[in-house]
Amino acid sequence: MAVAYSREIYEEAAAELERRRIKANTEAAALRERMLAAEPRIREIEQAMAGASLLVARAVLNGGDVEAAVERIKQENLDLQAEMAALLHRHGETADNFEPRYTCPKCQDTGYAQGRMCGCLESLLREAACRRLSRTIPMKLTRFEEMDLDFYPAAPDPKTGVSPRARMGDVLAYCRCYAADFSPESPSLLFQGPTGTGKTHLSLAIARTVAEKGFTVVYGPAQQLLHQLEKEHFGRAGGDSEDALEQSDLLILDDLGTEFSTPFYTSCVYNIVNSRMLAGLPTIISTNLNQKQLLERYGEAITSRITGTFQPLLFWGKDIRQLKLRQKLQ
Ligand SMILES: [Zn+2]
């Protein structure tokens, strides 16, 4: 798939590749310097080996038994290599270690191999685009440990007979496992429940854990992400948000349904949900809307995709933010 990224994203990825190249080269050079200091004989061996090709050329020019001369030089070279190996072995090194050890041996950290963009550069670009989109992830309240179940009523709900605290304990445990075991084959999740029941908190905790595992994560309130798409679509901003939204390992669309209701946003939501579903990539959507409201707001095509493929998780309880605020004021 051809993906066009903005100049800033390319520059960010190129800077990372350069950092990797410099690191590999510096480490290799530093090791060689250390070994030369410890074993000065290594320099003589290197010079002798470099001179060997010159000796072959001279043997050819001088005439005589070229084959025997070449054979002799070859043998000398092998002896030199063996001597070098023995010297390095004393220090637990090999001659290979003088070669730069690149993060990506395929392209030697240049980003291109055999005239094509290397996979390592593709993932660097994707990561940079995701980072840009998720720049605003609030870093507070993003740990599972900070979820305080005491704010949820312990008494059973009169209608269902289930305690919201016990229920939310299960949801919390599920989300922890989901984040710990995350892979791009993980299922999509639908967080449903009233405002202030912990949907954003658990979304952020998942985002953080999954990102720490090295996956690309885009997290954002639906309003903000859709607004960014709108600006890029109508040319008021350059960017790569659409690709990042559709291709990140995990997309978390927080508070769906609180954005303005416009045909453009609805078609964006459809495109995002649909292309991620086709690519088999997981999405987490959190919303205050119930099934009926989702249907009214987004129509059959989007709602059936969400209800057909997302695992629903119901969030219970009173508005925690209000409870906390009240507690502070007392
Ligand atoms: Zn590469």
Short mmCIF file of C-alpha atoms and ligand atoms in Angstrom, two decimals:
data_model
loop_
_atom_site.label_atom_id
_atom_site.label_comp_id
_atom_site.label_asym_id
_atom_site.label_seq_id
_atom_site.Cartn_x
_atom_site.Cartn_y
_atom_site.Cartn_z
CA MET A 1 0.00 0.00 0.00
CA ALA A 2 1.39 3.39 -0.92
CA VAL A 3 1.38 5.74 2.01
CA ALA A 4 2.25 9.41 1.72
CA TYR A 5 3.66 10.99 4.83
CA SER A 6 4.39 14.63 5.49
CA ARG A 7 7.89 16.06 5.36
CA GLU A 8 8.07 16.34 9.17
CA ILE A 9 7.34 12.64 9.55
CA TYR A 10 10.06 11.71 7.02
CA GLU A 11 12.53 13.98 8.76
CA GLU A 12 11.74 12.40 12.12
CA ALA A 13 12.25 8.88 10.72
CA ALA A 14 15.43 9.88 8.84
CA ALA A 15 16.87 11.38 12.02
CA GLU A 16 16.26 8.09 13.85
CA LEU A 17 17.94 6.08 11.07
CA GLU A 18 20.93 8.43 11.17
CA ARG A 19 21.14 8.03 14.94
CA ARG A 20 21.18 4.23 14.51
CA ARG A 21 23.89 4.36 11.81
CA ILE A 22 26.11 6.64 13.85
CA LYS A 23 25.68 4.43 16.91
CA ALA A 24 26.57 1.24 14.97
CA ASN A 25 29.62 2.84 13.33
CA THR A 26 30.88 4.47 16.53
CA GLU A 27 30.57 1.26 18.50
CA ALA A 28 32.43 -0.75 15.85
CA ALA A 29 35.18 1.89 15.60
CA ALA A 30 35.48 2.12 19.39
CA LEU A 31 35.88 -1.65 19.68
CA ARG A 32 38.59 -1.65 16.99
CA GLU A 33 40.46 1.13 18.79
CA ARG A 34 40.27 -0.79 22.07
CA MET A 35 41.60 -3.96 20.44
CA LEU A 36 44.42 -2.08 18.66
CA ALA A 37 45.49 -0.57 21.96
CA ALA A 38 45.51 -3.98 23.61
CA GLU A 39 47.06 -5.90 20.68
CA PRO A 40 49.25 -3.65 18.48
CA ARG A 41 50.01 -6.69 16.31
CA ILE A 42 46.45 -6.39 14.90
CA ARG A 43 47.42 -3.29 12.91
CA GLU A 44 50.35 -5.15 11.27
CA ILE A 45 48.06 -8.03 10.39
CA GLU A 46 45.52 -5.67 8.85
CA GLN A 47 48.20 -3.97 6.78
CA ALA A 48 49.64 -7.30 5.66
CA MET A 49 46.20 -8.53 4.56
CA ALA A 50 45.51 -5.29 2.70
CA GLY A 51 48.86 -5.72 0.92
CA ALA A 52 48.03 -9.26 -0.21
CA SER A 53 46.06 -8.19 -3.28
CA LEU A 54 49.01 -6.04 -4.32
CA LEU A 55 51.27 -9.09 -4.05
CA VAL A 56 48.92 -11.06 -6.32
CA ALA A 57 49.04 -8.28 -8.91
CA ARG A 58 52.84 -8.18 -8.76
CA ALA A 59 53.07 -11.97 -9.16
CA VAL A 60 51.02 -11.69 -12.35
CA LEU A 61 53.21 -8.88 -13.73
CA ASN A 62 56.45 -10.71 -12.89
CA GLY A 63 55.35 -13.77 -14.83
CA GLY A 64 56.68 -17.10 -13.62
CA ASP A 65 54.50 -19.56 -11.75
CA VAL A 66 51.54 -17.30 -11.06
CA GLU A 67 49.38 -20.11 -9.71
CA ALA A 68 51.95 -21.13 -7.11
CA ALA A 69 52.46 -17.50 -6.09
CA VAL A 70 48.71 -16.94 -5.70
CA GLU A 71 48.42 -20.13 -3.69
CA ARG A 72 51.23 -19.05 -1.37
CA ILE A 73 49.68 -15.60 -0.83
CA LYS A 74 46.31 -17.18 -0.15
CA GLN A 75 47.85 -19.44 2.48
CA GLU A 76 49.65 -16.50 4.11
CA ASN A 77 46.37 -14.66 4.22
CA LEU A 78 44.64 -17.56 5.95
CA ASP A 79 47.46 -17.70 8.49
CA LEU A 80 47.07 -13.98 9.15
CA GLN A 81 43.32 -14.39 9.61
CA ALA A 82 43.87 -17.24 12.05
CA GLU A 83 46.41 -15.21 14.01
CA MET A 84 43.97 -12.27 14.14
CA ALA A 85 41.16 -14.55 15.30
CA ALA A 86 43.36 -15.95 18.07
CA LEU A 87 44.32 -12.46 19.25
CA LEU A 88 40.70 -11.30 19.31
CA HIS A 89 39.56 -14.50 20.95
CA ARG A 90 41.69 -13.63 24.00
CA HIS A 91 39.38 -10.64 24.50
CA GLY A 92 36.17 -12.50 23.75
CA GLU A 93 35.79 -10.75 20.37
CA THR A 94 35.79 -11.79 16.71
CA ALA A 95 36.83 -9.95 13.55
CA ASP A 96 33.11 -9.71 12.64
CA ASN A 97 32.65 -7.41 15.63
CA PHE A 98 34.69 -4.74 13.84
CA GLU A 99 31.82 -4.49 11.37
CA PRO A 100 29.07 -2.03 12.42
CA ARG A 101 26.15 -3.87 13.95
CA TYR A 102 23.14 -2.21 12.36
CA THR A 103 19.68 -2.28 13.93
CA CYS A 104 18.42 -3.45 10.52
CA PRO A 105 21.08 -5.52 8.73
CA LYS A 106 18.90 -5.69 5.60
CA CYS A 107 19.26 -1.99 4.73
CA GLN A 108 22.17 -1.20 7.08
CA ASP A 109 19.96 1.47 8.65
CA THR A 110 19.70 3.48 5.43
CA GLY A 111 15.95 2.85 5.08
CA TYR A 112 16.32 1.48 1.57
CA ALA A 113 17.37 -1.93 0.28
CA GLN A 114 17.51 -3.03 -3.36
CA GLY A 115 15.99 0.25 -4.47
CA ARG A 116 12.92 -0.13 -2.27
CA MET A 117 11.84 1.30 1.03
CA CYS A 118 12.81 -1.08 3.82
CA GLY A 119 10.31 -2.38 6.37
CA CYS A 120 12.22 -0.68 9.19
CA LEU A 121 11.67 2.77 7.63
CA GLU A 122 8.00 1.96 7.03
CA SER A 123 7.50 1.19 10.71
CA LEU A 124 9.47 4.26 11.79
CA LEU A 125 7.17 6.40 9.63
CA ARG A 126 4.08 4.73 11.04
CA GLU A 127 5.32 5.19 14.60
CA ALA A 128 6.13 8.86 13.99
CA ALA A 129 2.67 9.47 12.51
CA CYS A 130 1.01 7.74 15.48
CA ARG A 131 3.08 9.72 17.95
CA ARG A 132 2.04 12.95 16.29
CA LEU A 133 -1.65 12.04 16.45
CA SER A 134 -1.48 10.92 20.07
CA ARG A 135 0.66 13.83 21.23
CA THR A 136 -2.06 14.96 23.55
CA ILE A 137 -2.43 11.72 25.55
CA PRO A 138 -2.77 12.93 29.12
CA MET A 139 -0.19 11.08 31.13
CA LYS A 140 -2.00 11.37 34.43
CA LEU A 141 -4.44 8.68 35.47
CA THR A 142 -3.26 6.23 32.88
CA ARG A 143 -2.42 3.24 35.04
CA PHE A 144 -4.63 0.33 35.89
CA GLU A 145 -3.48 0.60 39.54
CA GLU A 146 -4.99 4.07 39.77
CA MET A 147 -8.50 2.78 39.06
CA ASP A 148 -10.24 3.08 42.43
CA LEU A 149 -13.08 0.57 42.68
CA ASP A 150 -14.23 2.10 46.00
CA PHE A 151 -16.02 4.78 44.01
CA TYR A 152 -18.40 2.19 42.57
CA PRO A 153 -21.39 1.21 44.75
CA ALA A 154 -20.93 -2.14 46.47
CA ALA A 155 -24.66 -2.70 46.94
CA PRO A 156 -26.32 -4.80 44.24
CA ASP A 157 -28.10 -2.92 41.51
CA PRO A 158 -31.89 -3.31 42.20
CA LYS A 159 -32.63 -4.18 38.57
CA THR A 160 -29.90 -6.74 37.90
CA GLY A 161 -28.93 -7.84 41.40
CA VAL A 162 -25.24 -7.33 40.50
CA SER A 163 -22.96 -4.99 42.45
CA PRO A 164 -21.43 -2.30 40.23
CA ARG A 165 -18.19 -2.62 42.18
CA ALA A 166 -17.94 -6.33 41.49
CA ARG A 167 -18.95 -5.74 37.88
CA MET A 168 -16.28 -3.07 37.38
CA GLY A 169 -13.70 -5.29 39.07
CA ASP A 170 -14.34 -7.81 36.29
CA VAL A 171 -14.08 -5.12 33.60
CA LEU A 172 -10.79 -3.90 35.09
CA ALA A 173 -9.38 -7.44 35.19
CA TYR A 174 -10.45 -8.04 31.60
CA CYS A 175 -8.80 -4.81 30.38
CA ARG A 176 -5.56 -5.63 32.20
CA CYS A 177 -5.38 -9.02 30.49
CA TYR A 178 -6.30 -7.48 27.16
CA ALA A 179 -3.43 -4.99 27.40
CA ALA A 180 -0.94 -7.56 28.72
CA ASP A 181 -1.73 -10.08 25.96
CA PHE A 182 -2.25 -7.50 23.21
CA SER A 183 -1.38 -8.40 19.63
CA PRO A 184 -2.70 -6.96 16.34
CA GLU A 185 -4.98 -10.03 16.27
CA SER A 186 -6.69 -9.01 19.52
CA PRO A 187 -10.45 -8.40 19.30
CA SER A 188 -12.03 -4.97 19.01
CA LEU A 189 -13.78 -3.66 22.14
CA LEU A 190 -16.81 -1.45 22.68
CA PHE A 191 -16.87 0.39 26.02
CA GLN A 192 -20.43 1.48 26.76
CA GLY A 193 -21.70 3.35 29.78
CA PRO A 194 -22.50 6.75 31.25
CA THR A 195 -20.00 9.61 31.54
CA GLY A 196 -17.47 9.32 34.35
CA THR A 197 -17.57 5.56 34.84
CA GLY A 198 -13.93 4.96 33.93
CA LYS A 199 -14.06 4.37 30.16
CA THR A 200 -11.39 6.94 29.38
CA HIS A 201 -9.23 5.86 32.29
CA LEU A 202 -9.17 2.22 31.15
CA SER A 203 -8.71 3.26 27.48
CA LEU A 204 -5.63 5.26 28.47
CA ALA A 205 -4.28 2.46 30.64
CA ILE A 206 -4.60 0.05 27.71
CA ALA A 207 -3.02 2.62 25.33
CA ARG A 208 -0.07 3.08 27.65
CA THR A 209 0.57 -0.62 28.24
CA VAL A 210 0.21 -1.55 24.57
CA ALA A 211 2.49 1.32 23.48
CA GLU A 212 5.08 0.26 26.07
CA LYS A 213 5.07 -3.18 24.48
CA GLY A 214 6.26 -1.53 21.25
CA PHE A 215 3.00 -1.51 19.28
CA THR A 216 1.80 1.59 17.45
CA VAL A 217 -1.19 3.10 19.22
CA VAL A 218 -3.35 6.02 18.22
CA TYR A 219 -5.48 7.34 21.06
CA GLY A 220 -7.73 10.34 20.92
CA PRO A 221 -11.15 11.75 21.68
CA ALA A 222 -13.33 11.17 18.59
CA GLN A 223 -14.00 14.90 18.26
CA GLN A 224 -10.29 15.71 18.13
CA LEU A 225 -9.27 12.94 15.73
CA LEU A 226 -12.16 13.62 13.36
CA HIS A 227 -11.47 17.35 13.42
CA GLN A 228 -7.86 16.63 12.45
CA LEU A 229 -9.06 14.50 9.51
CA GLU A 230 -11.39 17.28 8.45
CA LYS A 231 -8.59 19.88 8.45
CA GLU A 232 -6.36 17.59 6.39
CA HIS A 233 -9.14 16.59 4.01
CA PHE A 234 -10.05 20.17 3.20
CA GLY A 235 -6.41 21.16 2.85
CA ARG A 236 -6.13 23.39 5.89
CA ALA A 237 -3.41 21.17 7.32
CA GLY A 238 -0.93 18.69 5.93
CA GLY A 239 -0.83 15.32 7.52
CA ASP A 240 -1.04 11.59 7.63
CA SER A 241 -3.78 11.09 10.16
CA GLU A 242 -5.95 8.94 7.93
CA ASP A 243 -3.18 6.39 7.38
CA ALA A 244 -2.20 6.39 11.02
CA LEU A 245 -5.84 5.91 12.07
CA GLU A 246 -6.32 3.06 9.63
CA GLN A 247 -2.96 1.31 10.07
CA SER A 248 -1.89 1.65 13.70
CA ASP A 249 -1.74 -1.64 15.60
CA LEU A 250 -4.39 -0.28 17.95
CA LEU A 251 -6.78 2.64 17.54
CA ILE A 252 -8.69 3.98 20.52
CA LEU A 253 -11.55 6.27 19.62
CA ASP A 254 -12.66 7.82 22.89
CA ASP A 255 -16.08 9.32 23.52
CA LEU A 256 -17.62 8.52 20.15
CA GLY A 257 -20.89 10.39 19.81
CA THR A 258 -19.75 13.60 21.49
CA GLU A 259 -18.39 15.02 18.21
CA PHE A 260 -20.52 17.27 16.02
CA SER A 261 -22.92 15.29 13.90
CA THR A 262 -21.94 15.93 10.27
CA PRO A 263 -22.11 13.71 7.18
CA PHE A 264 -18.32 14.10 6.78
CA TYR A 265 -17.61 12.82 10.29
CA THR A 266 -20.04 9.94 9.84
CA SER A 267 -18.33 8.87 6.63
CA CYS A 268 -14.94 9.13 8.36
CA VAL A 269 -16.14 6.88 11.18
CA TYR A 270 -17.42 4.40 8.61
CA ASN A 271 -14.11 4.42 6.68
CA ILE A 272 -12.03 3.98 9.80
CA VAL A 273 -14.15 1.17 11.27
CA ASN A 274 -14.50 -0.57 7.93
CA SER A 275 -10.88 -0.43 6.78
CA ARG A 276 -9.57 -1.57 10.16
CA MET A 277 -12.08 -4.40 10.18
CA LEU A 278 -10.96 -5.49 6.69
CA ALA A 279 -7.31 -5.26 7.72
CA GLY A 280 -8.13 -7.34 10.84
CA LEU A 281 -6.78 -4.63 13.17
CA PRO A 282 -8.32 -4.05 16.59
CA THR A 283 -10.12 -0.85 17.57
CA ILE A 284 -11.45 0.25 20.94
CA ILE A 285 -14.43 2.57 20.87
CA SER A 286 -15.84 4.14 24.01
CA THR A 287 -19.24 5.79 23.97
CA ASN A 288 -22.11 7.02 26.13
CA LEU A 289 -24.54 5.89 23.46
CA ASN A 290 -26.50 2.68 23.75
CA GLN A 291 -27.25 0.38 20.82
CA LYS A 292 -30.40 2.23 19.81
CA GLN A 293 -28.69 5.63 19.95
CA LEU A 294 -25.72 4.34 17.96
CA LEU A 295 -28.12 3.16 15.26
CA GLU A 296 -29.96 6.49 15.18
CA ARG A 297 -26.76 8.48 15.07
CA TYR A 298 -24.58 6.46 12.70
CA GLY A 299 -26.99 4.29 10.75
CA GLU A 300 -27.12 0.60 9.99
CA ALA A 301 -23.79 0.19 8.12
CA ILE A 302 -21.60 1.45 10.96
CA THR A 303 -23.66 0.08 13.85
CA SER A 304 -23.90 -3.44 12.43
CA ARG A 305 -20.12 -3.54 11.91
CA ILE A 306 -19.53 -2.43 15.48
CA THR A 307 -22.08 -4.71 17.11
CA GLY A 308 -21.10 -7.61 14.84
CA THR A 309 -17.36 -7.59 15.52
CA PHE A 310 -16.69 -5.64 18.75
CA GLN A 311 -16.80 -7.29 22.17
CA PRO A 312 -19.10 -5.12 24.30
CA LEU A 313 -18.06 -4.13 27.83
CA LEU A 314 -20.67 -2.35 29.92
CA PHE A 315 -19.46 0.26 32.40
CA TRP A 316 -21.61 0.84 35.47
CA GLY A 317 -21.78 3.26 38.35
CA LYS A 318 -22.22 6.94 39.11
CA ASP A 319 -20.14 9.72 37.62
CA ILE A 320 -16.78 9.17 39.39
CA ARG A 321 -15.49 12.61 38.50
CA GLN A 322 -18.46 14.22 40.25
CA LEU A 323 -18.01 11.94 43.30
CA LYS A 324 -14.31 12.78 43.54
CA LEU A 325 -15.02 16.48 43.19
CA ARG A 326 -17.64 16.33 45.94
CA GLN A 327 -15.23 14.42 48.18
CA LYS A 328 -12.59 17.12 47.69
CA LEU A 329 -15.07 19.89 48.54
CA GLN A 330 -16.23 18.26 51.77
ZN ZN B 1 15.84 -1.66 7.15
#
